[in-house]
Coordinates of C-alpha atoms in Angstrom, one line a residue:
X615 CA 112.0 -112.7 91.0
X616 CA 113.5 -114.9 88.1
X617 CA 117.6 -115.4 88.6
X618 CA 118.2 -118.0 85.9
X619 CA 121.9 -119.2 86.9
X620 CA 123.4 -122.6 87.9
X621 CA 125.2 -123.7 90.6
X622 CA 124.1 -123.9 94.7
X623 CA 125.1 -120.3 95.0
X624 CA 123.0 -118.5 91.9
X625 CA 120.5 -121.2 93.4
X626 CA 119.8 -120.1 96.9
X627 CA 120.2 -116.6 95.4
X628 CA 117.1 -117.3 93.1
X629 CA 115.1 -119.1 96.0
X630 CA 116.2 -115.9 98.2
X631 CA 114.6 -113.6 96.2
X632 CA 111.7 -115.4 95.1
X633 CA 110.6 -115.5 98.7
X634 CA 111.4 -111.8 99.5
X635 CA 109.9 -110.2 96.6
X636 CA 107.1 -113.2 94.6
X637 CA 107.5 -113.3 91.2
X638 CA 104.1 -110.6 90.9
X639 CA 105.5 -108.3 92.3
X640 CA 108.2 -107.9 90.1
X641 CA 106.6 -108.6 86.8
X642 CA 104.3 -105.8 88.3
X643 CA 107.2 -103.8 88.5
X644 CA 108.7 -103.8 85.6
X645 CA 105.1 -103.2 83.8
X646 CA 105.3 -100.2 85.8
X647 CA 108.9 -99.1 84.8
X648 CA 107.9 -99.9 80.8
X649 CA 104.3 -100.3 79.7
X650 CA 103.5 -96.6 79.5
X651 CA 106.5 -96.3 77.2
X652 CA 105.6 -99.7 75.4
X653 CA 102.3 -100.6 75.4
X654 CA 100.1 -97.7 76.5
X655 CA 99.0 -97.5 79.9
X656 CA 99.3 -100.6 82.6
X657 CA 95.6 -100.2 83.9
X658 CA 94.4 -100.8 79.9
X659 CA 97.2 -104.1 80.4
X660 CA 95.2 -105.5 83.4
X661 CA 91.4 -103.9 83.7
X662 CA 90.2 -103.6 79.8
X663 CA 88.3 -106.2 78.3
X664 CA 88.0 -104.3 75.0
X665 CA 91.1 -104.6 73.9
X666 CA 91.4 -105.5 70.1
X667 CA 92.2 -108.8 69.0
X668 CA 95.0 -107.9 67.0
X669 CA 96.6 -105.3 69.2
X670 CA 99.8 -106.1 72.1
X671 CA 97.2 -105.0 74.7
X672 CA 94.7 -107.7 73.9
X673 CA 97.4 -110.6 73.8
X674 CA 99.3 -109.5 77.1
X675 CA 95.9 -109.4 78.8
X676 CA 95.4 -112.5 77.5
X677 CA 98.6 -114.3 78.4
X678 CA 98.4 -112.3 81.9
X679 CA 94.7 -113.9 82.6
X680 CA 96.5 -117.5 81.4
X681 CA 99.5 -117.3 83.4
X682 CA 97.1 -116.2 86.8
X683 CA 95.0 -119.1 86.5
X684 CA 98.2 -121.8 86.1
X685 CA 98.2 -121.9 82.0
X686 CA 101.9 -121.3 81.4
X687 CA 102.2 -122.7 77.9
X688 CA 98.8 -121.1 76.6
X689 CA 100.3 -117.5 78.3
X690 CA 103.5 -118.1 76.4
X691 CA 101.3 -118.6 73.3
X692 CA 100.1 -115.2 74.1
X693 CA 102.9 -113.6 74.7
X694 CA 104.7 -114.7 71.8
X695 CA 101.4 -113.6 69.7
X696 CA 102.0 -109.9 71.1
X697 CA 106.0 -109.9 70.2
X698 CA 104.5 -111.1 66.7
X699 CA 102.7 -107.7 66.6
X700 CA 105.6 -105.6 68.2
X701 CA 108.7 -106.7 68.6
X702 CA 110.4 -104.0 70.3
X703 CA 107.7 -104.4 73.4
X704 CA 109.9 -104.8 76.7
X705 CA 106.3 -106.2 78.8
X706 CA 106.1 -108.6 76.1
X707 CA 110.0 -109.7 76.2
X708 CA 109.9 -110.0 80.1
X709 CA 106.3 -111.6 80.4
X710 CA 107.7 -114.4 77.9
X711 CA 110.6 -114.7 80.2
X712 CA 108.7 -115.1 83.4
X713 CA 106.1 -117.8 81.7
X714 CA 109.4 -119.9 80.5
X715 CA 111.2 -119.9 83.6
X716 CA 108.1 -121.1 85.3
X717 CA 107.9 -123.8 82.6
X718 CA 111.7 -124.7 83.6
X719 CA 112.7 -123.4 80.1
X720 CA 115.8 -121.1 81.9
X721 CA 118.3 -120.8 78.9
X722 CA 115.1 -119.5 76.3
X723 CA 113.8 -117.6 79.3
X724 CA 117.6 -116.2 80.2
X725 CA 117.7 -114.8 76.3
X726 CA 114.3 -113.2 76.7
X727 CA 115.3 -111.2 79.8
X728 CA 118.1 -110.5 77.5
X729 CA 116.3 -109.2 74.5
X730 CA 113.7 -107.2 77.3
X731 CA 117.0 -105.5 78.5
X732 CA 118.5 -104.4 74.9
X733 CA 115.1 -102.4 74.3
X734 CA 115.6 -101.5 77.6
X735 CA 118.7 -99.8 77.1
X736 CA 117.7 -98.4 73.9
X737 CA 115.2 -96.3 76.1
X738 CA 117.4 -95.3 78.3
X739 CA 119.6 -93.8 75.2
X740 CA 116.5 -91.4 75.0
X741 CA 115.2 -91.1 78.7
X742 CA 118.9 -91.4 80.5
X743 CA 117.2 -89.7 83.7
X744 CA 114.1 -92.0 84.4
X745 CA 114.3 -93.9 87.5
X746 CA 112.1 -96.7 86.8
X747 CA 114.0 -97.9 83.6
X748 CA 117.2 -97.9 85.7
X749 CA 115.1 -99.9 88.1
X750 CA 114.1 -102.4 85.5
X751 CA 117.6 -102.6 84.0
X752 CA 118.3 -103.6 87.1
X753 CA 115.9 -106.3 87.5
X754 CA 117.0 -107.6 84.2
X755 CA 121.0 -107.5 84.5
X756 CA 120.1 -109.4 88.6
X757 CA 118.1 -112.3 85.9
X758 CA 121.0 -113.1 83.7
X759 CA 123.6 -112.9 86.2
X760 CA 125.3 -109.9 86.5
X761 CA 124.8 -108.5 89.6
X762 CA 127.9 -105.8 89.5
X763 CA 126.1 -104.0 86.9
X764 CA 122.6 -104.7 88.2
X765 CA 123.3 -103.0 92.0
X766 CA 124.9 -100.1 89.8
X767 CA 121.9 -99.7 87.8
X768 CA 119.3 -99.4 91.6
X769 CA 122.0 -96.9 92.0
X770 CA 121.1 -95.0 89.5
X771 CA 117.6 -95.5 90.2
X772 CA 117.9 -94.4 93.6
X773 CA 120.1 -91.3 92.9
X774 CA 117.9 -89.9 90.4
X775 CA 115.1 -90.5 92.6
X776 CA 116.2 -91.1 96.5
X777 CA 112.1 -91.8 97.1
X778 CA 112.4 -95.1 95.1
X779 CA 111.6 -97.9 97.4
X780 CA 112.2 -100.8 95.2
X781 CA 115.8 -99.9 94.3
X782 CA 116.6 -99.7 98.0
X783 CA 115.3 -102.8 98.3
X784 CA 116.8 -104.6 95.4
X785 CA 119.9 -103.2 95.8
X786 CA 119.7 -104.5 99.9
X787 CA 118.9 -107.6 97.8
X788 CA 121.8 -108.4 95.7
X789 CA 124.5 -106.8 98.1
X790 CA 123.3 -109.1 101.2
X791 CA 122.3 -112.7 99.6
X792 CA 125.0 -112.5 96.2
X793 CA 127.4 -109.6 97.6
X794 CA 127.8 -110.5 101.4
X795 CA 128.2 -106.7 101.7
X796 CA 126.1 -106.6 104.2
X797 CA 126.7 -103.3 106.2
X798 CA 125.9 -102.0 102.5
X799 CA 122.5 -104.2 102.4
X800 CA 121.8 -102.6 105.8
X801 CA 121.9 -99.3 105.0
X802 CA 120.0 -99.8 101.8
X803 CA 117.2 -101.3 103.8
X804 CA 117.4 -98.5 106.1
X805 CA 116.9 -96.0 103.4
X806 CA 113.9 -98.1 102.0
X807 CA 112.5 -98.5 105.8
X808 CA 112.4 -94.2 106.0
X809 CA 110.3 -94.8 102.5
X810 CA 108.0 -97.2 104.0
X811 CA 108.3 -98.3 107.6
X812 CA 105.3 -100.9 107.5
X813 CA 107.2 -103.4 104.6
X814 CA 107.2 -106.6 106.0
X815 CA 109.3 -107.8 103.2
X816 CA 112.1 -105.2 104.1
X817 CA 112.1 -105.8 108.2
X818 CA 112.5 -109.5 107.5
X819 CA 115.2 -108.7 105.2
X820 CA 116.7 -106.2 107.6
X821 CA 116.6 -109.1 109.9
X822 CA 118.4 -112.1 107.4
X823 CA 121.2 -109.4 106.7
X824 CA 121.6 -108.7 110.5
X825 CA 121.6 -112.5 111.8
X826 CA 123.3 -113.1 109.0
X827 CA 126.5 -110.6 110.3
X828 CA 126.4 -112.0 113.7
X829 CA 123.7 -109.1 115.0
X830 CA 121.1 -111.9 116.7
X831 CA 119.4 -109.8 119.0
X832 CA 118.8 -106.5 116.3
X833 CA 117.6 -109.7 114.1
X834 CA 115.1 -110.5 116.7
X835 CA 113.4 -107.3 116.6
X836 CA 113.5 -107.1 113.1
X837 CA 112.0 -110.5 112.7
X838 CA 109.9 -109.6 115.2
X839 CA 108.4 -106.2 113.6
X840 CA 107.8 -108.4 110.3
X841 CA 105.9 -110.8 111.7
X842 CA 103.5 -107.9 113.4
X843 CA 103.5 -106.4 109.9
X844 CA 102.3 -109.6 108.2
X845 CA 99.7 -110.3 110.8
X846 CA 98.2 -106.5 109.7
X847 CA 98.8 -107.3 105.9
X848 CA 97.2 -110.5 106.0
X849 CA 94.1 -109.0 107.5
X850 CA 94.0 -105.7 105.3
X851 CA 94.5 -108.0 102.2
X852 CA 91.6 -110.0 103.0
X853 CA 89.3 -107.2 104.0
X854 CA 90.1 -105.9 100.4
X855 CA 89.4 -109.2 98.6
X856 CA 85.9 -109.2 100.9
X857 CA 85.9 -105.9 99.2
X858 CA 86.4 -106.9 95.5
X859 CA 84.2 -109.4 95.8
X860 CA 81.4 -107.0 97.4
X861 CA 81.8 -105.1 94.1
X862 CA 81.7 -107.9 91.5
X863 CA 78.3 -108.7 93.5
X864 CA 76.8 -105.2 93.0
X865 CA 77.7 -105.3 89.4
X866 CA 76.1 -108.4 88.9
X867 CA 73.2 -107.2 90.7
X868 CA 73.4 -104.1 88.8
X869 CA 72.3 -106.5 85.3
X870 CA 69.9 -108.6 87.4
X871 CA 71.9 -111.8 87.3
X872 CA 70.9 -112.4 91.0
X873 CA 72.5 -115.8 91.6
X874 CA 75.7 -114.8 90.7
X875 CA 76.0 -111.6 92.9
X876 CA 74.9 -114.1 95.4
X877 CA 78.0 -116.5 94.9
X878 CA 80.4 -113.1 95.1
X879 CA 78.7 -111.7 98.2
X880 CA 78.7 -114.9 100.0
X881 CA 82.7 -114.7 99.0
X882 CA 82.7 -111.6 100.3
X883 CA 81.0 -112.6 104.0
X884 CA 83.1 -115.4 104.0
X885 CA 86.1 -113.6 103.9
X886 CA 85.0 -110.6 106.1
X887 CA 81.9 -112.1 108.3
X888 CA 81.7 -108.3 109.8
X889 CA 81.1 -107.2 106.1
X890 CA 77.8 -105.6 107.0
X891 CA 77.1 -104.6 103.4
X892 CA 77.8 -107.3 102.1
X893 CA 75.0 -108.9 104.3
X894 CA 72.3 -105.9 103.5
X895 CA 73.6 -106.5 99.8
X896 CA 73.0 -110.4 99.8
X897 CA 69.3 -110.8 101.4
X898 CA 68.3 -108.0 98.6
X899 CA 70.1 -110.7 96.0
X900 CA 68.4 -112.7 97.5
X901 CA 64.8 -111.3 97.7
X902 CA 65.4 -110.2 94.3
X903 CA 66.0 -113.7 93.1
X904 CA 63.3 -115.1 94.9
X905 CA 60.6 -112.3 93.1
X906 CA 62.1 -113.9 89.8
X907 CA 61.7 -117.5 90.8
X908 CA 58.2 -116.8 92.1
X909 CA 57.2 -115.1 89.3
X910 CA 58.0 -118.5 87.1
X911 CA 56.1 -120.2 89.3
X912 CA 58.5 -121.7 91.8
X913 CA 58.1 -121.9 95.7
X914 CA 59.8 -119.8 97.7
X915 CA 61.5 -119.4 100.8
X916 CA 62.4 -115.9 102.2
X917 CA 63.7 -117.3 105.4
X918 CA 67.0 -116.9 104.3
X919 CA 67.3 -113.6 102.7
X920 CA 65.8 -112.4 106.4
X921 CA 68.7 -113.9 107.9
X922 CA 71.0 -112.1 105.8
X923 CA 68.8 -108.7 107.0
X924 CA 69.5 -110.0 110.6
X925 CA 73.2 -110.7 110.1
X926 CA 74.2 -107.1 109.4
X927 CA 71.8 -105.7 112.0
X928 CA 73.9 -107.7 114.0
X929 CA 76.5 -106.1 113.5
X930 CA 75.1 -102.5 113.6
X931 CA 71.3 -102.3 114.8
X932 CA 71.7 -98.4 114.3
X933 CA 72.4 -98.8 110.5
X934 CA 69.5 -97.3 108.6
X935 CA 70.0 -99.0 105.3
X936 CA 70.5 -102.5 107.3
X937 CA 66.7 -102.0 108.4
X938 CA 65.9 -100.6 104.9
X939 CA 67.0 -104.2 103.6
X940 CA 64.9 -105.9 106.0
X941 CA 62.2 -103.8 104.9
X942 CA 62.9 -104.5 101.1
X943 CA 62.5 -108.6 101.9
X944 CA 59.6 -108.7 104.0
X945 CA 57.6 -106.8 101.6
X946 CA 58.5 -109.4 98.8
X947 CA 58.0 -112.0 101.1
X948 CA 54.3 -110.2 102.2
X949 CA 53.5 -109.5 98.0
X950 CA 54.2 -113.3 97.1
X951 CA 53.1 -114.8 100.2
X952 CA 50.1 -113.2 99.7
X953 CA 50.0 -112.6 103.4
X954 CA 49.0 -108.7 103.8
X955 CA 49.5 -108.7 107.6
X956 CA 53.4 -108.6 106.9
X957 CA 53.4 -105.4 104.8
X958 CA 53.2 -103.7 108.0
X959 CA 56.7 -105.9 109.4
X960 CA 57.9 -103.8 106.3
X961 CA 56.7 -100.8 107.1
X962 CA 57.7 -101.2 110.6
X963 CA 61.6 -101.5 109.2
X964 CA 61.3 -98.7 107.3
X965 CA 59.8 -96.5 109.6
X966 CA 62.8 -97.6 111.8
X967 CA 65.3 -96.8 108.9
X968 CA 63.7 -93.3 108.9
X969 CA 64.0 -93.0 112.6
X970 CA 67.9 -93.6 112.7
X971 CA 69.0 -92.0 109.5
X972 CA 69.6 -89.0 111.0
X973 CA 71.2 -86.1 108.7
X974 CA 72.1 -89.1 106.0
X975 CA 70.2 -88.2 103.1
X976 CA 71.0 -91.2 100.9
X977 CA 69.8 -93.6 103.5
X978 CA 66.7 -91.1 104.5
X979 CA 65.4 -91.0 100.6
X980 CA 65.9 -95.2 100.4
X981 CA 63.8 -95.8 103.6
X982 CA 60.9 -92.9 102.7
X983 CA 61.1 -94.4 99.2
X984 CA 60.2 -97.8 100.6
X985 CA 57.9 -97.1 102.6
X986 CA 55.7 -95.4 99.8
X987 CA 56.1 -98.9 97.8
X988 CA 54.6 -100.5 100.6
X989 CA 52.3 -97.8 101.2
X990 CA 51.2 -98.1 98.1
X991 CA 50.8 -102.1 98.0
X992 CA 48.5 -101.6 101.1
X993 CA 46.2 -99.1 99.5
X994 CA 46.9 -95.8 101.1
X995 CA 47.6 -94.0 98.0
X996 CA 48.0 -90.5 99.2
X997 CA 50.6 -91.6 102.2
X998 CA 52.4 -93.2 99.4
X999 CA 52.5 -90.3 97.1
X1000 CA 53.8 -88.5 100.0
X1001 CA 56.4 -91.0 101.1
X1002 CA 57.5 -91.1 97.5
X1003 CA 57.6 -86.9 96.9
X1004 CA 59.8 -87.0 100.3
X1005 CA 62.0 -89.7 98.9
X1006 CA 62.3 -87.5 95.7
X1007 CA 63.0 -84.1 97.5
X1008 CA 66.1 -85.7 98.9
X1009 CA 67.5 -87.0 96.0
X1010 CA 65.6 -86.1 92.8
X1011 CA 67.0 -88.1 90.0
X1012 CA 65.7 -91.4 92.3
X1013 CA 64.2 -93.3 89.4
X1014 CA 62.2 -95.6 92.0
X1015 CA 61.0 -93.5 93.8
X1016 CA 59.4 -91.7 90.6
X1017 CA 58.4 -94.5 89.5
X1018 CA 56.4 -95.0 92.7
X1019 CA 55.0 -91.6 92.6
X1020 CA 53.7 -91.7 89.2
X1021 CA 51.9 -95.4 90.0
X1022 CA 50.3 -93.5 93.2
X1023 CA 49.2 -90.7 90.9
X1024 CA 47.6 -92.9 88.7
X1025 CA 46.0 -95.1 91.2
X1026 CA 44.5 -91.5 92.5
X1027 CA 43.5 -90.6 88.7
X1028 CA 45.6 -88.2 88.7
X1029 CA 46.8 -89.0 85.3
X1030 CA 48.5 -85.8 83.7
X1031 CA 50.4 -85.4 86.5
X1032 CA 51.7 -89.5 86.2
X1033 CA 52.4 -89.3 83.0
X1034 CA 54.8 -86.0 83.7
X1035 CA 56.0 -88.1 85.8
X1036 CA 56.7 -91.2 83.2
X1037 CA 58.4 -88.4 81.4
X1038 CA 60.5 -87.2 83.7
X1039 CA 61.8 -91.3 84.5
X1040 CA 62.3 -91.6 80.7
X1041 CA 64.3 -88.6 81.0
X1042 CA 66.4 -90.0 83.6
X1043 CA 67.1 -93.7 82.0
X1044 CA 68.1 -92.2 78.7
X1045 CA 71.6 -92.9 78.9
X1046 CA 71.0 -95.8 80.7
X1047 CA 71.0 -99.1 78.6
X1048 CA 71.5 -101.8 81.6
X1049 CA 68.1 -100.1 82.4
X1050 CA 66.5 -100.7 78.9
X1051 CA 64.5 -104.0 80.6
X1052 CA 62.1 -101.5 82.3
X1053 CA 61.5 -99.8 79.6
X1054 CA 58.5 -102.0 78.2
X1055 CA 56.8 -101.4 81.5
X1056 CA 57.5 -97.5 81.8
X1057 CA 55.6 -97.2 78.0
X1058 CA 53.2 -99.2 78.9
X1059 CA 52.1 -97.9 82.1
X1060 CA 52.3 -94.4 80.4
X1061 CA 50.2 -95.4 78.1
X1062 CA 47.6 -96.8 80.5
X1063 CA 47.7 -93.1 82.2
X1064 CA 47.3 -91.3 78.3
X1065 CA 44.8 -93.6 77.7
X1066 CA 42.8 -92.6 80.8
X1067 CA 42.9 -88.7 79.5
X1068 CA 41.5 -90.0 76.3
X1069 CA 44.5 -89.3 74.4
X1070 CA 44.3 -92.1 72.7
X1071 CA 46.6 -91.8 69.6
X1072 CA 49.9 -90.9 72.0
X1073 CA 48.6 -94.1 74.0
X1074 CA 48.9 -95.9 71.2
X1075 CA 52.3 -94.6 70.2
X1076 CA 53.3 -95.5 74.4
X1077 CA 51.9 -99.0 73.6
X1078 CA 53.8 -99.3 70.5
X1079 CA 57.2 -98.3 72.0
X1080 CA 56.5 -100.8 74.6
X1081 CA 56.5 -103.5 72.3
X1082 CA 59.3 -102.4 69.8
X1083 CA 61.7 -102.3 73.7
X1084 CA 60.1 -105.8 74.5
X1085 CA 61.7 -107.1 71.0
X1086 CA 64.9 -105.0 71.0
X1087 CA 65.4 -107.3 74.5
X1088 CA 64.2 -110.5 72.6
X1089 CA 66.9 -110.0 69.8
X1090 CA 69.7 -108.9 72.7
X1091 CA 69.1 -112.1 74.8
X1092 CA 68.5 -114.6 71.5
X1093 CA 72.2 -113.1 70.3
X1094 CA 74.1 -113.8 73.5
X1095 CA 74.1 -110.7 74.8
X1096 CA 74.9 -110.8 79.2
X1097 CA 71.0 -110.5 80.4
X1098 CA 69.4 -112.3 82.9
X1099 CA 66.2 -112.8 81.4
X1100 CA 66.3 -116.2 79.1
X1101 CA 64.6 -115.9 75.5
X1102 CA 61.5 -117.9 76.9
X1103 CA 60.7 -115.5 79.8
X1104 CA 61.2 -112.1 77.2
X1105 CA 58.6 -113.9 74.6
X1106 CA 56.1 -114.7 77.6
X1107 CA 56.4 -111.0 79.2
X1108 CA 55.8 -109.5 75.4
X1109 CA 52.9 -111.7 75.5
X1110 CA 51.5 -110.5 78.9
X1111 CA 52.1 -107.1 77.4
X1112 CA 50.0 -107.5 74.3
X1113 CA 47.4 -109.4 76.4
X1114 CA 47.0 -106.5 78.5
X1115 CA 46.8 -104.3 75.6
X1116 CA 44.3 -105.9 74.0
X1117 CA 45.8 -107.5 71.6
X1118 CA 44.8 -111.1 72.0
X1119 CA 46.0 -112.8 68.6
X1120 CA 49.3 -111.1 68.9
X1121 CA 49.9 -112.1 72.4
X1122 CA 49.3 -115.9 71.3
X1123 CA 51.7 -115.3 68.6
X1124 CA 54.0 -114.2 71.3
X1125 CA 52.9 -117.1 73.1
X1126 CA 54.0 -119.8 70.7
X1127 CA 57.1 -118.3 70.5
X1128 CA 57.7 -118.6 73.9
X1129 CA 57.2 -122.4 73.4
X1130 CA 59.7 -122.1 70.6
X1131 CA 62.1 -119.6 71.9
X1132 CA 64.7 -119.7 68.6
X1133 CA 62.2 -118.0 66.6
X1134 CA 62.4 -114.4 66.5
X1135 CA 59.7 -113.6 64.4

C-alpha cells in the first residue's frame, strides 16, 4: 500500500498499511479492479510470454518481471514505455506509481496515482455500478491523501457488492489507523471476517483496533487467532511454491533439459522434503541425465538417482509409481553398466508397482509398460510384447509403450505388424513438436521393419524422412531454438543414422560437421 503524505501521522499511516496489506497485494488488486477494462485480461499481464513488443501487455510484463527481481528504474522504463503506447491505461498509471514511490520519488509517484484515478473516474462515468472500480478509487484517493473520500468510495464498493472482502478491509483500514473510528473499523472487520474467517491480515487488524480502544483481552484472542493463521499460511504457501517448482521441473523434463528439472525439483524437495513426487520425478531426471552423459562417453554414477527412488518410497512404500521409478533407474543403471544381473532388480520393482496399483490404471499401464522394456532388454521377446499390449489396453494412446511393442514385433519378425505399429506412433506424435527429436529414430526403425518385407522403395522413403527430421533438428538447435541437444551431438546422431543406413560417405560428411558444428551444410 503506497500513502505518499508527509508528516508522523500520514507516516505511521503508510508504514501501517504497508504491513497489513504488502504493496503486491494491492497492486494485484487494482490489476484486478482495471486490467480487463484496460489492458485485456490480467492472466495475459502476468503468464504470457508472447506478448508483442510494441503492445501495453508486452511492456507491463516487462516492467512487472523488472520490479519482482529489485529493478525499479528499468520497471519504470517499462512502464513509461506502455503509457507511450496508451495513455489512458489505469495498470500502467498505477504500476508507474508504485515503482516511483519505491524509488523515493513520492511527489511524481503522488501525480501518477492521480492521473491512474482521473481514468479511473472516467470509467466509472460508464460503469457507475462495478464494485471493483469503486474499490480501486478507493485505493487511489487513500494514496494521495484523502481518506474522507477514499472510505466513501469502499462504501460504495461494499454496498454494491456486500461479498467484497477487500473494501471491508480497507475501509477497517483507514477508519482505525487515520480515522480513530474504531467501533466503525471493528465492525468493518467483522463484516470482512464472515467473508473470510481464516485472514490473518484481518484478525491481526481486528486485534490493533481492539488494543487500540482499550479491549486487551478481545485483542489477545485476536492476536492470538492470527498468529495460528500465519503458522497454517506459511506452511500452505510453501507447499505451493514446492508445488510450482515441481512443475517448472516436469516442463523442463518435458524438452529433455535434464539438469535443469533437476535444480527445480531439488527446490521443490527442499521446500516440501515429504514431496514424494518430487523425489520419483528427480531420480528419473536424474537417470535420464545420466543415459545422456553416458551416451557422450562420461562415467556415471546412478547411486544417487536410487536414492531419490528410495526417498519417496520412504515416504509411501505402497506407491506404485514410486517403485515404477525405481524400476526406471535400475534398468539404466543395468543397460550402461553393462551388468545384466540388475535388469531383474528392475523387473523386480516393477513387478512390485504392478502388485500395489490396484484399480489405478495410470500407474498399472506405466509399471506393465516398463516391465516389457526390460523384458525386452533381457531377450524374452514374447513376455515383452505382452507386457507392452497390457500397458496399451489400459491406456491406448501410450506412445512408449507402442513403441516398445513394435521393437518386440520386430525382434520376433513380425514386421507388418511393427510397422502398423510405427504408424499408429506417428499417428499419435503428429501434433506433437516437443516430440519431433524421436522422430529420426521412429523413421528409421520403420524403415528397418519395410525393409525386412522387401519393400524397399517405402524403406527408402522411411530412411529419407529420417534424415530430413535429423536436419530440421540441426537447423532448430544451430538457430537458438530451447533444445537440449547441442549442434555437435545432432551432426554426430545424423551421422550414426546414415552409418547405419549404409551410407558411409555421407555419414563422414556428417561427421566432419560434427567437428565443425557452425556448418549447416
Amino acid at each position: 500500500m503506497k500513502i505518499n503524505r508527509l508528516g508522523s501521522k500520514e507516516k505511521n499511516c503508510r508504514k501501517l498499511t504497508n504491513k497489513a496489506l504488502g504493496l503486491l497485494e494491492v497492486a494485484i488488486l487494482l490489476a484486478g479492479a482495471m486490467a480487463m477494462l484496460c489492458t485485456g485480461a490480467l492472466a495475459v499481464l502476468f503468464t504470457s510470454t508472447l506478448a508483442e513488443e510494441n503492445t501495453t501487455d508486452y511492456w507491463l510484463m516487462k516492467g512487472y518481471e523488472q520490479s519482482k527481481n529489485g529493478s525499479n528504474d528499468m520497471a519504470l522504463l517499462a512502464y513509461e514505455r506502455a503509457i507511450q503506447i496508451d495513455p489512458d491505461n489505469s495498470l500502467a498509471w498505477i504500476n508507474k506509481a508504485n515503482a516511483l514511490y519505491r524509488l523515493n520519488r513520492t511527489p511524481e509517484s503522488e501525480n501518477a496515482y492521480r492521473m491512474a484515478l482521473n481514468i479511473t473516474d472516467k470509467m466509472l462515468e460508464a460503469d457507475s455500478d462495478n464494485s471493483t472500480l469503486w474499490l480501486g478509487r478507493g485505493v487511489l484517493l487513500n494514496n494521495i491523501g484523502k481518506i474522507k473520500e477514499a472510505v466513501e468510495a469502499f462504501d460504495r464498493a461494499s454496498n454494491i457488492d456486500p461479498g467484497n472482502e477487500m473494501a471491508w478491509k480497507m475501509k477497517g483500514v483507514l477508519l482505525a489507523s487515520d480515522l480513530k473510528e474504531y467501533d466503525k473499523a471493528l465492525a468493518a472487520f467483522d463484516r470482512a471476517l464472515q467473508i473470510n474467517p481464516n485472514d490473518a491480515v484481518i484478525w491481526k487488524l481486528k486485534g490493533d483496533a481492539l488494543a487500540a480502544s482499550g479491549r486487551k483481552s478481545e485483542a489477545d484472542l485476536a492476536f492470538l487467532r492470527a498468529g495460528e493463521l500465519n503458522n497454517e499460511s506459511s506452511s500452505n504457501l510453501q507447499n505451493q511454491s514446492a508445488k510450482n517448482w515441481y512443475q517448472t521441473g516436469q516442463d523442463m523434463a518435458r524438452v529433455g533439459s535434464w539438469e535443469d528439472a533437476i535444480d527445480a525439483y531439488d527446490q521443490a524437495v527442499r521446500l516440501n522434503p515429504d514431496y514424494k513426487e518430487a523425489w520419483c520425478a528427480k531420480c528419473q531426471a536424474l537417470s535420464n541425465q545420466n543415459l545422456l552423459l553416458s551416451g557422450n562417453g562420461r562415467n556415471v554414477s546412478f547411486a544417487d538417482a536410487i536414492n531419490a527412488c528410495d526417498r519417496a518410497l520412504a515416504i509411501d512404500s505402497n506407491d506404485s509409481r514410486s517403485w515404477s521409478s525405481k524400476g526406471f533407474v535400475l534398468y539404466h543403471d543395468a543397460m550402461v553398466g553393462g551388468d545384466p544381473s540388475k535388469y531383474n532388480d528392475s523387473l523386480q520393482a516393477y513387478e512390485k508397482a504392478i502388485q500395489i496399483a490396484g484399480s489405478d490404471r495410470a500407474a498399472l499401464a506405466l509399471a506393465w509398460r516398463g516391465k516389457g522394456t526390460v523384458l525386452c532388454q533381457m531377450e524374452k521377446y514374447e513376455e515383452s510384447l505382452a507386457a507392452q499390449e497390457k500397458a496399451i489396453e489400459l491406456n491406448g494412446s501410450d506412445i512408449e509403450a507402442w513403441m516398445g511393442k513394435a521393437i518386440a514385433l520386430s525382434r520376433l519378425s513380425r514386421n507388418d505388424e511393427a510397422v502398423a505399429s510405427f504408424d499408429r506412433i506417428l499417428e499419435i506424435y503428429s501434433n506433437e513438436e516437443q516430440r519431433i527429436f524421436d522422430y529420426p529414430y521412429l523413421w528409421y526403425s520403420k524403415g528397418r521393419a519395410l525393409d525386412k518385407l522387401g519393400r524397399s522403395d517405402e524403406a527408402s522413403h522411411a530412411y529419407n524422412k529420417s534424415i530430413e527430421d535429423a536436419d530440421t533438428i540441426i537447423g532448430w538447435v544451430a538457430t537458438g531454438r530451447d533444445f537440449y541437444m547441442n549442434l555437435s551431438e545432432t551432426w554426430k546422431w545424423k551421422a550414426e543414422l546414415l552409418e547405419e543406413m549404409g551410407r558411409h560417405n555421407e555419414s563422414l560428411l556428417a561427421l566432419e560437421n560434427e567437428r565443425d558444428p557452425e556448418n549447416l551444410g
